[in-house]
mmCIF file of C-alpha atoms in Angstrom:
data_model
loop_
_atom_site.group_PDB
_atom_site.id
_atom_site.type_symbol
_atom_site.label_atom_id
_atom_site.label_comp_id
_atom_site.label_asym_id
_atom_site.label_seq_id
_atom_site.Cartn_x
_atom_site.Cartn_y
_atom_site.Cartn_z
ATOM 1 C CA MET A 1365 -48.005 -28.639 -6.804
ATOM 2 C CA GLN A 1366 -44.280 -29.309 -6.611
ATOM 3 C CA VAL A 1367 -42.814 -32.634 -7.771
ATOM 4 C CA ARG A 1368 -42.121 -33.669 -4.192
ATOM 5 C CA GLU A 1369 -45.722 -32.968 -3.190
ATOM 6 C CA LEU A 1370 -46.988 -34.944 -6.201
ATOM 7 C CA ILE A 1371 -44.870 -37.964 -5.224
ATOM 8 C CA VAL A 1372 -45.949 -37.801 -1.555
ATOM 9 C CA SER A 1373 -49.597 -37.430 -2.542
ATOM 10 C CA SER A 1374 -49.351 -40.357 -4.980
ATOM 11 C CA PHE A 1375 -47.724 -42.535 -2.340
ATOM 12 C CA ARG A 1376 -50.448 -41.753 0.191
ATOM 13 C CA SER A 1377 -53.152 -42.565 -2.358
ATOM 14 C CA LEU A 1378 -51.603 -45.999 -3.017
ATOM 15 C CA ILE A 1379 -51.174 -46.707 0.706
ATOM 16 C CA SER A 1380 -54.784 -45.794 1.382
ATOM 17 C CA ASN A 1381 -55.837 -48.718 -0.875
ATOM 18 C CA LYS A 1382 -53.219 -51.292 0.170
ATOM 19 C CA ARG A 1383 -55.140 -54.412 -0.797
ATOM 20 C CA ARG A 1384 -56.046 -53.165 -4.263
ATOM 21 C CA SER A 1385 -52.513 -51.873 -4.871
ATOM 22 C CA ILE A 1386 -50.921 -55.165 -3.819
ATOM 23 C CA LEU A 1387 -53.281 -57.232 -5.969
ATOM 24 C CA THR A 1388 -52.528 -55.016 -8.955
ATOM 25 C CA MET A 1389 -48.777 -55.299 -8.331
ATOM 26 C CA ILE A 1390 -48.862 -59.101 -8.341
ATOM 27 C CA GLY A 1391 -49.065 -59.226 -12.136
ATOM 28 C CA ILE A 1392 -46.062 -56.931 -12.463
ATOM 29 C CA ILE A 1393 -44.121 -58.962 -9.879
ATOM 30 C CA ILE A 1394 -44.809 -62.245 -11.682
ATOM 31 C CA GLY A 1395 -43.915 -60.814 -15.098
ATOM 32 C CA ILE A 1396 -40.640 -59.185 -14.016
ATOM 33 C CA ALA A 1397 -39.637 -62.173 -11.865
ATOM 34 C CA SER A 1398 -40.157 -64.527 -14.826
ATOM 35 C CA VAL A 1399 -38.092 -62.370 -17.173
ATOM 36 C CA ILE A 1400 -35.233 -61.904 -14.685
ATOM 37 C CA THR A 1401 -35.146 -65.624 -13.838
ATOM 38 C CA ILE A 1402 -34.932 -66.661 -17.481
ATOM 39 C CA LEU A 1403 -32.314 -64.046 -18.376
ATOM 40 C CA SER A 1404 -30.138 -64.845 -15.352
ATOM 41 C CA LEU A 1405 -30.187 -68.581 -16.019
ATOM 42 C CA GLY A 1406 -29.657 -68.122 -19.772
ATOM 43 C CA ASP A 1407 -26.678 -65.796 -19.274
ATOM 44 C CA GLY A 1408 -25.263 -68.126 -16.618
ATOM 45 C CA ALA A 1409 -25.436 -71.109 -18.977
ATOM 46 C CA ARG A 1410 -23.817 -69.133 -21.794
ATOM 47 C CA ILE A 1411 -20.973 -67.809 -19.606
ATOM 48 C CA GLU A 1412 -20.279 -71.242 -18.119
ATOM 49 C CA MET A 1413 -20.146 -72.806 -21.564
ATOM 50 C CA LEU A 1414 -17.690 -70.184 -22.815
ATOM 51 C CA LYS A 1415 -15.541 -70.593 -19.726
ATOM 52 C CA ASN A 1416 -15.390 -74.375 -19.990
ATOM 53 C CA LEU A 1417 -14.769 -74.560 -23.716
ATOM 54 C CA GLN A 1418 -12.496 -71.620 -24.241
ATOM 55 C CA ALA A 1419 -10.733 -70.303 -21.133
ATOM 56 C CA ASP A 1420 -9.063 -71.686 -18.033
ATOM 57 C CA SER A 1421 -9.513 -70.476 -14.431
ATOM 58 C CA SER A 1422 -7.027 -67.643 -14.917
ATOM 59 C CA GLY A 1423 -8.858 -66.313 -17.957
ATOM 60 C CA GLN A 1424 -6.268 -67.575 -20.456
ATOM 61 C CA GLN A 1425 -7.621 -69.095 -23.649
ATOM 62 C CA SER A 1426 -6.358 -72.138 -25.503
ATOM 63 C CA THR A 1427 -6.586 -73.367 -29.076
ATOM 64 C CA GLU A 1428 -5.074 -76.250 -31.028
ATOM 65 C CA ILE A 1429 -3.343 -76.523 -34.389
ATOM 66 C CA THR A 1430 -3.070 -79.992 -35.917
ATOM 67 C CA PHE A 1431 -0.726 -81.278 -38.590
ATOM 68 C CA SER A 1432 -2.118 -83.619 -41.229
ATOM 69 C CA PRO A 1433 0.481 -85.437 -43.406
ATOM 70 C CA SER A 1434 -0.295 -85.504 -47.117
ATOM 71 C CA ASN A 1435 0.350 -89.276 -47.134
ATOM 72 C CA ASP A 1436 0.384 -92.131 -44.647
ATOM 73 C CA ALA A 1437 3.962 -91.446 -43.544
ATOM 74 C CA LYS A 1438 4.454 -91.034 -39.802
ATOM 75 C CA ILE A 1439 5.712 -87.457 -39.780
ATOM 76 C CA SER A 1440 5.730 -85.196 -36.753
ATOM 77 C CA GLY A 1441 4.654 -81.719 -37.761
ATOM 78 C CA PHE A 1442 6.489 -79.624 -35.150
ATOM 79 C CA ASN A 1443 10.129 -79.290 -34.157
ATOM 80 C CA ASN A 1444 12.194 -77.083 -31.871
ATOM 81 C CA ASP A 1445 12.461 -74.286 -34.431
ATOM 82 C CA ASP A 1446 8.671 -74.160 -34.792
ATOM 83 C CA LEU A 1447 8.240 -73.969 -31.027
ATOM 84 C CA ALA A 1448 10.900 -71.290 -30.612
ATOM 85 C CA ARG A 1449 9.289 -69.159 -33.311
ATOM 86 C CA ILE A 1450 5.842 -69.452 -31.744
ATOM 87 C CA ARG A 1451 7.090 -68.843 -28.196
ATOM 88 C CA ALA A 1452 8.555 -65.549 -29.429
ATOM 89 C CA ASN A 1453 4.985 -64.372 -30.059
ATOM 90 C CA ALA A 1454 4.100 -61.980 -27.221
ATOM 91 C CA LYS A 1455 0.461 -63.102 -27.316
ATOM 92 C CA VAL A 1456 1.361 -66.742 -26.575
ATOM 93 C CA SER A 1457 1.946 -67.671 -22.939
ATOM 94 C CA LYS A 1458 2.431 -71.428 -23.346
ATOM 95 C CA VAL A 1459 3.058 -73.935 -26.133
ATOM 96 C CA THR A 1460 2.741 -77.704 -25.818
ATOM 97 C CA VAL A 1461 3.272 -80.229 -28.602
ATOM 98 C CA GLN A 1462 1.402 -83.513 -28.596
ATOM 99 C CA SER A 1463 2.981 -85.903 -31.136
ATOM 100 C CA ASP A 1464 1.713 -89.430 -30.718
ATOM 101 C CA ASP A 1465 3.183 -90.610 -34.025
ATOM 102 C CA HIS A 1466 6.667 -91.037 -32.546
ATOM 103 C CA GLY A 1467 5.651 -91.095 -28.899
ATOM 104 C CA ILE A 1468 7.374 -87.760 -28.311
ATOM 105 C CA LEU A 1469 5.825 -84.530 -27.112
ATOM 106 C CA SER A 1470 6.746 -81.227 -25.567
ATOM 107 C CA SER A 1471 5.672 -80.877 -21.939
ATOM 108 C CA GLU A 1472 6.013 -78.429 -19.084
ATOM 109 C CA GLY A 1473 7.523 -79.573 -15.802
ATOM 110 C CA THR A 1474 9.824 -78.821 -12.882
ATOM 111 C CA ILE A 1475 13.038 -80.374 -11.580
ATOM 112 C CA ASN A 1476 14.154 -79.483 -8.084
ATOM 113 C CA GLY A 1477 11.860 -76.438 -8.162
ATOM 114 C CA LYS A 1478 13.110 -75.155 -11.539
ATOM 115 C CA SER A 1479 10.684 -74.878 -14.471
ATOM 116 C CA ILE A 1480 11.537 -76.729 -17.670
ATOM 117 C CA THR A 1481 10.036 -77.350 -21.094
ATOM 118 C CA ALA A 1482 11.185 -80.804 -22.126
ATOM 119 C CA SER A 1483 10.784 -83.086 -25.135
ATOM 120 C CA VAL A 1484 9.398 -86.266 -23.594
ATOM 121 C CA TYR A 1485 9.676 -89.707 -25.170
ATOM 122 C CA LEU A 1486 6.878 -92.068 -24.115
ATOM 123 C CA ALA A 1487 8.337 -95.571 -23.822
ATOM 124 C CA THR A 1488 6.149 -98.616 -24.394
ATOM 125 C CA THR A 1489 8.915 -101.201 -23.924
ATOM 126 C CA ALA A 1490 12.090 -101.489 -21.865
ATOM 127 C CA ASN A 1491 14.443 -98.664 -22.793
ATOM 128 C CA ASP A 1492 18.140 -98.562 -22.035
ATOM 129 C CA SER A 1493 19.519 -96.721 -25.084
ATOM 130 C CA GLU A 1494 21.836 -93.730 -24.689
ATOM 131 C CA ILE A 1495 22.328 -94.470 -20.963
ATOM 132 C CA ILE A 1496 25.351 -92.716 -19.418
ATOM 133 C CA THR A 1497 24.707 -93.224 -15.698
ATOM 134 C CA GLY A 1498 22.213 -95.363 -13.784
ATOM 135 C CA HIS A 1499 19.983 -97.828 -15.588
ATOM 136 C CA GLY A 1500 17.230 -97.724 -18.174
ATOM 137 C CA ILE A 1501 13.503 -98.230 -17.875
ATOM 138 C CA LYS A 1502 12.892 -101.936 -17.297
ATOM 139 C CA ALA A 1503 10.087 -104.181 -18.540
ATOM 140 C CA THR A 1504 8.779 -104.445 -14.971
ATOM 141 C CA ASP A 1505 8.547 -100.636 -14.826
ATOM 142 C CA ILE A 1506 6.374 -100.705 -17.944
ATOM 143 C CA SER A 1507 4.137 -103.560 -16.752
ATOM 144 C CA MET A 1508 3.723 -102.228 -13.197
ATOM 145 C CA ASP A 1509 3.287 -98.575 -14.226
ATOM 146 C CA ASN A 1510 6.215 -97.405 -12.113
ATOM 147 C CA PRO A 1511 6.659 -93.617 -12.317
ATOM 148 C CA VAL A 1512 10.332 -93.677 -13.331
ATOM 149 C CA ALA A 1513 12.188 -91.449 -15.773
ATOM 150 C CA LEU A 1514 15.392 -91.032 -17.729
ATOM 151 C CA VAL A 1515 16.654 -87.471 -18.150
ATOM 152 C CA SER A 1516 19.321 -85.860 -20.284
ATOM 153 C CA GLN A 1517 22.576 -84.545 -18.872
ATOM 154 C CA SER A 1518 21.512 -80.935 -19.388
ATOM 155 C CA ILE A 1519 18.223 -81.464 -17.535
ATOM 156 C CA ALA A 1520 20.019 -83.289 -14.702
ATOM 157 C CA LYS A 1521 22.588 -80.506 -14.317
ATOM 158 C CA LYS A 1522 19.937 -77.810 -14.397
ATOM 159 C CA GLY A 1523 18.107 -79.398 -11.491
ATOM 160 C CA TYR A 1524 20.831 -81.099 -9.451
ATOM 161 C CA ARG A 1525 24.180 -79.836 -10.860
ATOM 162 C CA THR A 1526 25.614 -83.336 -11.338
ATOM 163 C CA ASN A 1527 24.413 -86.610 -12.821
ATOM 164 C CA ARG A 1528 25.018 -88.431 -9.542
ATOM 165 C CA ASN A 1529 22.873 -85.986 -7.553
ATOM 166 C CA ALA A 1530 20.059 -86.372 -10.068
ATOM 167 C CA LEU A 1531 19.860 -90.157 -9.757
ATOM 168 C CA ASN A 1532 16.969 -91.336 -7.553
ATOM 169 C CA SER A 1533 15.748 -87.720 -7.293
ATOM 170 C CA GLY A 1534 12.473 -86.434 -8.659
ATOM 171 C CA ILE A 1535 11.244 -84.682 -11.806
ATOM 172 C CA GLU A 1536 7.673 -83.473 -12.324
ATOM 173 C CA ILE A 1537 6.172 -83.677 -15.817
ATOM 174 C CA ASN A 1538 2.676 -82.336 -16.484
ATOM 175 C CA GLY A 1539 1.734 -82.675 -12.817
ATOM 176 C CA THR A 1540 3.098 -86.217 -12.272
ATOM 177 C CA MET A 1541 6.239 -86.864 -10.197
ATOM 178 C CA TYR A 1542 8.739 -89.388 -11.598
ATOM 179 C CA THR A 1543 11.879 -90.881 -10.009
ATOM 180 C CA ILE A 1544 15.024 -90.381 -12.100
ATOM 181 C CA VAL A 1545 16.705 -93.798 -12.585
ATOM 182 C CA GLY A 1546 19.100 -92.979 -15.406
ATOM 183 C CA ILE A 1547 20.896 -90.188 -17.276
ATOM 184 C CA ILE A 1548 20.878 -90.187 -21.089
ATOM 185 C CA ASN A 1549 22.947 -88.487 -23.755
ATOM 186 C CA ASN A 1550 21.902 -84.942 -24.656
ATOM 187 C CA ASN A 1551 21.851 -85.908 -28.334
ATOM 188 C CA ALA A 1552 19.380 -88.788 -27.994
ATOM 189 C CA ILE A 1553 17.239 -88.917 -31.147
ATOM 190 C CA LYS A 1554 14.160 -90.992 -31.952
ATOM 191 C CA GLY A 1555 13.203 -91.635 -35.585
ATOM 192 C CA GLU A 1556 12.766 -88.509 -37.695
ATOM 193 C CA PHE A 1557 11.850 -86.416 -34.675
ATOM 194 C CA TYR A 1558 14.019 -83.940 -32.797
ATOM 195 C CA ASN A 1559 16.116 -84.633 -29.697
ATOM 196 C CA TYR A 1560 14.331 -85.761 -26.560
ATOM 197 C CA ASP A 1561 15.241 -84.831 -22.978
ATOM 198 C CA VAL A 1562 13.121 -87.169 -20.859
ATOM 199 C CA VAL A 1563 11.887 -90.760 -21.150
ATOM 200 C CA VAL A 1564 8.888 -91.976 -19.140
ATOM 201 C CA PRO A 1565 6.546 -95.006 -19.420
ATOM 202 C CA ARG A 1566 3.753 -94.150 -21.839
ATOM 203 C CA HIS A 1567 0.951 -95.701 -19.782
ATOM 204 C CA VAL A 1568 1.947 -93.787 -16.643
ATOM 205 C CA PHE A 1569 1.987 -90.532 -18.597
ATOM 206 C CA GLU A 1570 -1.325 -91.158 -20.356
ATOM 207 C CA ASN A 1571 -3.081 -92.112 -17.114
ATOM 208 C CA SER A 1572 -2.476 -88.593 -15.810
ATOM 209 C CA ASN A 1573 -2.746 -86.817 -19.167
ATOM 210 C CA ALA A 1574 -5.845 -88.249 -20.815
ATOM 211 C CA THR A 1575 -6.182 -85.410 -23.342
ATOM 212 C CA VAL A 1576 -2.998 -86.153 -25.311
ATOM 213 C CA ASN A 1577 -3.676 -85.943 -29.035
ATOM 214 C CA ALA A 1578 -1.613 -86.920 -32.052
ATOM 215 C CA ASN A 1579 0.374 -84.238 -33.866
ATOM 216 C CA THR A 1580 -1.336 -81.411 -32.078
ATOM 217 C CA LEU A 1581 0.103 -78.070 -31.045
ATOM 218 C CA LYS A 1582 -1.731 -76.645 -28.039
ATOM 219 C CA LEU A 1583 -1.451 -72.870 -27.682
ATOM 220 C CA THR A 1584 -2.382 -70.894 -24.580
ATOM 221 C CA PHE A 1585 -2.804 -67.136 -24.996
ATOM 222 C CA VAL A 1586 -2.630 -64.258 -22.569
ATOM 223 C CA SER A 1587 -5.963 -62.825 -21.420
ATOM 224 C CA GLY A 1588 -7.671 -60.447 -23.816
ATOM 225 C CA THR A 1589 -6.113 -61.890 -26.986
ATOM 226 C CA ASN A 1590 -8.229 -62.320 -30.101
ATOM 227 C CA ILE A 1591 -7.496 -66.044 -30.210
ATOM 228 C CA SER A 1592 -9.132 -66.672 -33.581
ATOM 229 C CA LYS A 1593 -6.946 -64.131 -35.366
ATOM 230 C CA ALA A 1594 -3.780 -65.005 -33.409
ATOM 231 C CA THR A 1595 -4.145 -68.739 -34.047
ATOM 232 C CA THR A 1596 -4.963 -68.192 -37.718
ATOM 233 C CA ASP A 1597 -1.808 -66.077 -38.106
ATOM 234 C CA ILE A 1598 0.316 -68.820 -36.504
ATOM 235 C CA LYS A 1599 -1.322 -71.485 -38.668
ATOM 236 C CA ASP A 1600 -0.635 -69.455 -41.831
ATOM 237 C CA GLN A 1601 2.968 -68.982 -40.742
ATOM 238 C CA LEU A 1602 3.390 -72.728 -40.204
ATOM 239 C CA ASN A 1603 1.919 -73.482 -43.624
ATOM 240 C CA LYS A 1604 4.530 -71.156 -45.153
ATOM 241 C CA ILE A 1605 7.691 -71.906 -43.172
ATOM 242 C CA GLY A 1606 6.793 -74.722 -40.753
ATOM 243 C CA SER A 1607 9.175 -77.667 -40.494
ATOM 244 C CA GLN A 1608 6.802 -79.961 -42.405
ATOM 245 C CA HIS A 1609 4.858 -77.482 -44.533
ATOM 246 C CA ALA A 1610 5.879 -79.341 -47.705
ATOM 247 C CA SER A 1611 4.772 -82.724 -46.354
ATOM 248 C CA GLY A 1612 1.270 -81.848 -45.182
ATOM 249 C CA SER A 1613 -0.936 -79.056 -43.915
ATOM 250 C CA TYR A 1614 -1.471 -77.287 -40.606
ATOM 251 C CA GLU A 1615 -5.103 -76.829 -39.675
ATOM 252 C CA PHE A 1616 -7.003 -74.879 -37.059
ATOM 253 C CA PHE A 1617 -10.597 -75.476 -36.031
ATOM 254 C CA ASP A 1618 -11.975 -72.113 -34.967
ATOM 255 C CA THR A 1619 -13.881 -72.936 -31.783
ATOM 256 C CA ALA A 1620 -14.474 -69.218 -31.176
ATOM 257 C CA ALA A 1621 -16.589 -68.999 -34.320
ATOM 258 C CA MET A 1622 -18.453 -72.138 -33.298
ATOM 259 C CA LEU A 1623 -19.048 -70.694 -29.821
ATOM 260 C CA LYS A 1624 -20.427 -67.481 -31.319
ATOM 261 C CA GLY A 1625 -22.986 -69.538 -33.205
ATOM 262 C CA ILE A 1626 -23.905 -71.524 -30.106
ATOM 263 C CA THR A 1627 -24.238 -68.414 -27.937
ATOM 264 C CA ALA A 1628 -26.379 -66.782 -30.620
ATOM 265 C CA VAL A 1629 -28.739 -69.768 -30.496
ATOM 266 C CA ILE A 1630 -28.832 -69.672 -26.677
ATOM 267 C CA LYS A 1631 -29.566 -65.946 -26.743
ATOM 268 C CA GLY A 1632 -32.294 -66.444 -29.335
ATOM 269 C CA ILE A 1633 -33.999 -69.140 -27.265
ATOM 270 C CA THR A 1634 -33.656 -67.042 -24.103
ATOM 271 C CA TYR A 1635 -35.147 -63.952 -25.724
ATOM 272 C CA PHE A 1636 -38.017 -65.988 -27.192
ATOM 273 C CA ILE A 1637 -38.896 -67.359 -23.754
ATOM 274 C CA VAL A 1638 -38.572 -63.835 -22.329
ATOM 275 C CA ALA A 1639 -40.985 -62.564 -24.987
ATOM 276 C CA VAL A 1640 -43.503 -65.233 -24.008
ATOM 277 C CA ALA A 1641 -43.075 -64.398 -20.323
ATOM 278 C CA SER A 1642 -43.553 -60.710 -21.117
ATOM 279 C CA ILE A 1643 -47.152 -61.399 -22.084
ATOM 280 C CA SER A 1644 -47.915 -61.413 -18.355
ATOM 281 C CA LEU A 1645 -46.556 -57.841 -18.184
ATOM 282 C CA PHE A 1646 -49.054 -56.772 -20.834
ATOM 283 C CA ILE A 1647 -51.862 -58.372 -18.854
ATOM 284 C CA ALA A 1648 -50.552 -56.743 -15.671
ATOM 285 C CA GLY A 1649 -50.467 -53.391 -17.482
ATOM 286 C CA ILE A 1650 -54.149 -53.733 -18.331
ATOM 287 C CA GLY A 1651 -54.805 -54.395 -14.650
ATOM 288 C CA VAL A 1652 -52.926 -51.206 -13.756
ATOM 289 C CA MET A 1653 -54.994 -49.257 -16.278
ATOM 290 C CA ASN A 1654 -58.213 -50.697 -14.865
ATOM 291 C CA MET A 1655 -57.185 -49.798 -11.310
ATOM 292 C CA MET A 1656 -56.304 -46.235 -12.317
ATOM 293 C CA TYR A 1657 -59.641 -45.768 -14.079
ATOM 294 C CA ILE A 1658 -61.378 -46.912 -10.895
ATOM 295 C CA ALA A 1659 -59.239 -44.509 -8.869
ATOM 296 C CA VAL A 1660 -60.134 -41.617 -11.179
ATOM 297 C CA SER A 1661 -63.817 -42.465 -10.874
ATOM 298 C CA GLU A 1662 -63.675 -42.718 -7.072
ATOM 299 C CA ARG A 1663 -61.702 -39.508 -6.623
ATOM 300 C CA THR A 1664 -63.787 -37.218 -8.816
ATOM 301 C CA GLN A 1665 -64.516 -34.908 -5.889
ATOM 302 C CA GLU A 1666 -60.828 -34.769 -4.947
ATOM 303 C CA ILE A 1667 -60.001 -33.788 -8.541
ATOM 304 C CA GLY A 1668 -62.647 -31.060 -8.432
ATOM 305 C CA ILE A 1669 -61.327 -29.667 -5.140
ATOM 306 C CA ARG A 1670 -57.754 -29.589 -6.502
ATOM 307 C CA MET A 1671 -58.927 -27.766 -9.599
ATOM 308 C CA ALA A 1672 -60.950 -25.322 -7.488
ATOM 309 C CA VAL A 1673 -57.893 -24.371 -5.430
ATOM 310 C CA GLY A 1674 -55.769 -23.788 -8.542
ATOM 311 C CA ALA A 1675 -54.374 -27.143 -9.697
ATOM 312 C CA SER A 1676 -53.778 -27.217 -13.449
ATOM 313 C CA GLN A 1677 -54.689 -30.032 -15.823
ATOM 314 C CA LYS A 1678 -50.993 -30.841 -16.169
ATOM 315 C CA GLN A 1679 -50.659 -31.246 -12.389
ATOM 316 C CA ILE A 1680 -53.693 -33.527 -12.250
ATOM 317 C CA LEU A 1681 -52.283 -35.610 -15.125
ATOM 318 C CA TRP A 1682 -48.907 -35.979 -13.392
ATOM 319 C CA GLN A 1683 -50.621 -36.837 -10.118
ATOM 320 C CA PHE A 1684 -52.233 -39.967 -11.561
ATOM 321 C CA LEU A 1685 -49.381 -40.804 -13.905
ATOM 322 C CA ILE A 1686 -46.898 -40.813 -10.997
ATOM 323 C CA GLU A 1687 -49.247 -43.098 -9.068
ATOM 324 C CA ALA A 1688 -49.250 -45.580 -11.956
ATOM 325 C CA VAL A 1689 -45.455 -45.472 -12.301
ATOM 326 C CA MET A 1690 -44.916 -45.848 -8.542
ATOM 327 C CA LEU A 1691 -47.232 -48.843 -8.537
ATOM 328 C CA THR A 1692 -45.485 -50.609 -11.427
ATOM 329 C CA LEU A 1693 -41.999 -49.604 -10.270
ATOM 330 C CA SER A 1694 -42.606 -51.029 -6.797
ATOM 331 C CA GLY A 1695 -43.861 -54.258 -8.338
ATOM 332 C CA GLY A 1696 -40.877 -54.299 -10.710
ATOM 333 C CA MET A 1697 -38.296 -54.005 -7.927
ATOM 334 C CA ILE A 1698 -40.008 -56.715 -5.882
ATOM 335 C CA GLY A 1699 -40.177 -58.875 -9.009
ATOM 336 C CA TYR A 1700 -36.473 -58.237 -9.684
ATOM 337 C CA LEU A 1701 -35.485 -59.460 -6.214
ATOM 338 C CA ALA A 1702 -37.858 -62.412 -6.494
ATOM 339 C CA GLY A 1703 -36.458 -63.330 -9.913
ATOM 340 C CA LEU A 1704 -32.891 -63.264 -8.621
ATOM 341 C CA GLY A 1705 -33.862 -65.413 -5.660
ATOM 342 C CA ILE A 1706 -35.608 -67.951 -7.886
ATOM 343 C CA ALA A 1707 -32.687 -68.029 -10.351
ATOM 344 C CA MET A 1708 -30.156 -68.557 -7.549
ATOM 345 C CA GLY A 1709 -32.307 -71.298 -6.043
ATOM 346 C CA ILE A 1710 -32.654 -73.117 -9.366
ATOM 347 C CA SER A 1711 -28.945 -72.760 -10.192
ATOM 348 C CA ALA A 1712 -28.102 -74.518 -6.908
ATOM 349 C CA PHE A 1713 -29.336 -77.704 -8.608
ATOM 350 C CA LEU A 1714 -27.613 -76.987 -11.938
ATOM 351 C CA PRO A 1715 -23.935 -77.256 -12.985
ATOM 352 C CA PHE A 1716 -23.694 -73.489 -13.446
ATOM 353 C CA LYS A 1717 -24.527 -70.336 -11.518
ATOM 354 C CA ALA A 1718 -27.071 -67.731 -12.526
ATOM 355 C CA SER A 1719 -25.497 -64.559 -13.892
ATOM 356 C CA VAL A 1720 -26.507 -61.294 -12.201
ATOM 357 C CA SER A 1721 -25.611 -58.143 -14.097
ATOM 358 C CA LEU A 1722 -26.441 -54.464 -14.093
ATOM 359 C CA SER A 1723 -28.309 -54.912 -17.360
ATOM 360 C CA THR A 1724 -30.947 -57.124 -15.710
ATOM 361 C CA PHE A 1725 -31.565 -54.479 -13.040
ATOM 362 C CA LEU A 1726 -31.859 -51.753 -15.675
ATOM 363 C CA LEU A 1727 -34.225 -53.969 -17.648
ATOM 364 C CA ALA A 1728 -36.483 -54.475 -14.621
ATOM 365 C CA PHE A 1729 -36.377 -50.775 -13.750
ATOM 366 C CA GLY A 1730 -36.956 -49.610 -17.326
ATOM 367 C CA THR A 1731 -39.708 -52.114 -18.104
ATOM 368 C CA SER A 1732 -41.623 -51.298 -14.925
ATOM 369 C CA THR A 1733 -41.414 -47.577 -15.642
ATOM 370 C CA VAL A 1734 -42.540 -47.981 -19.252
ATOM 371 C CA VAL A 1735 -45.502 -50.168 -18.240
ATOM 372 C CA GLY A 1736 -46.575 -47.514 -15.745
ATOM 373 C CA LEU A 1737 -46.283 -44.720 -18.289
ATOM 374 C CA VAL A 1738 -47.974 -46.581 -21.142
ATOM 375 C CA PHE A 1739 -50.907 -47.995 -19.181
ATOM 376 C CA GLY A 1740 -51.273 -45.026 -16.857
ATOM 377 C CA ILE A 1741 -51.382 -42.241 -19.416
ATOM 378 C CA LEU A 1742 -55.000 -42.741 -20.549
ATOM 379 C CA PRO A 1743 -56.507 -42.770 -17.031
ATOM 380 C CA ALA A 1744 -54.342 -39.773 -16.149
ATOM 381 C CA LYS A 1745 -55.585 -37.878 -19.206
ATOM 382 C CA THR A 1746 -59.154 -38.778 -18.320
ATOM 383 C CA ALA A 1747 -58.626 -37.278 -14.850
ATOM 384 C CA SER A 1748 -56.983 -34.110 -16.158
ATOM 385 C CA ASN A 1749 -59.687 -33.545 -18.780
ATOM 386 C CA LYS A 1750 -62.562 -33.500 -16.271
ATOM 387 C CA ASN A 1751 -64.542 -30.282 -16.312
ATOM 388 C CA LEU A 1752 -64.723 -28.477 -12.968
ATOM 389 C CA ILE A 1753 -68.302 -27.274 -13.614
ATOM 390 C CA ASP A 1754 -69.456 -30.803 -14.391
ATOM 391 C CA ILE A 1755 -67.820 -32.047 -11.206
ATOM 392 C CA LEU A 1756 -69.481 -29.340 -9.068
ATOM 393 C CA ARG A 1757 -72.897 -30.242 -10.493
#
């Protein structure tokens, strides 16, 4: 018999015993559905965790380097030279300094549609120092959380060409829009820190930027960068030639390494549960074997007739083996679809979506095929080893 004829014959044999075939397939369906559900939910949880802790919506990844002074002195660990050196790194797409010690940080923003990176001083009291035009930030602005700002001459000219045009216009800092009420000197300096370009009320800024940390350099990398290695290289560079390398140390907590450990634990738990669920596949395989033995016993005359008309033992073996594989493969594909449906339904009530990948399909396909081959081979051999003379008697 040709392969096509063997497949058609096997299919007809299964169809002729629909009820028995369906009942036998139920075990396979339950086993595969359980495995696919667990894997899809486990992968979904792992991917969501990685996305939330390590990358933003565009796929860019962020890390943080902190500066720890060697004594209690209020020293800011990063200056303009440090930022310029790091921004020259092709792997870095964005650098933001958070320096709570002096109330000054580096922030991204826009003025009249033009992007800027400004050193922002967070004022906690009325501030009218270095004013050239307009007025300073008043005590009422601080107490009432008015979104007002002072900007340097260079920032004002970049956005509005003249100081006068800039007054009472807007500047956006880290997503918050402020009204410019005064222009300050370009050389305004606060404490031991570097020049600042913008002054805003601290409370207004912190209300919209709750994640501000002290003496922290936040780095955002382009997609595909090995962030652990890149951040470690930058940290080592800062510890050698950073502006405050002699007054403290620059440190980096490798979240990527931590995430690898967490994902390894999640994978281990997922695979353990999958192994437990796979027990049902073993039980289902025994059911397939039992069904095939019954089929061999019931079709003894059919086997004899096939042998009498020239069918070889190999053809008889493949006949029954294909039946077993078709049975388990059909159950596997139904179980795969059922597992995906269950996983999607469950994930609708969870804060993450189930992950569907080609690997889960290949797992369902491969497992179903292997179960059919393993538990169908003995009944198939029994059928092929029957003696024609004994059958005819």
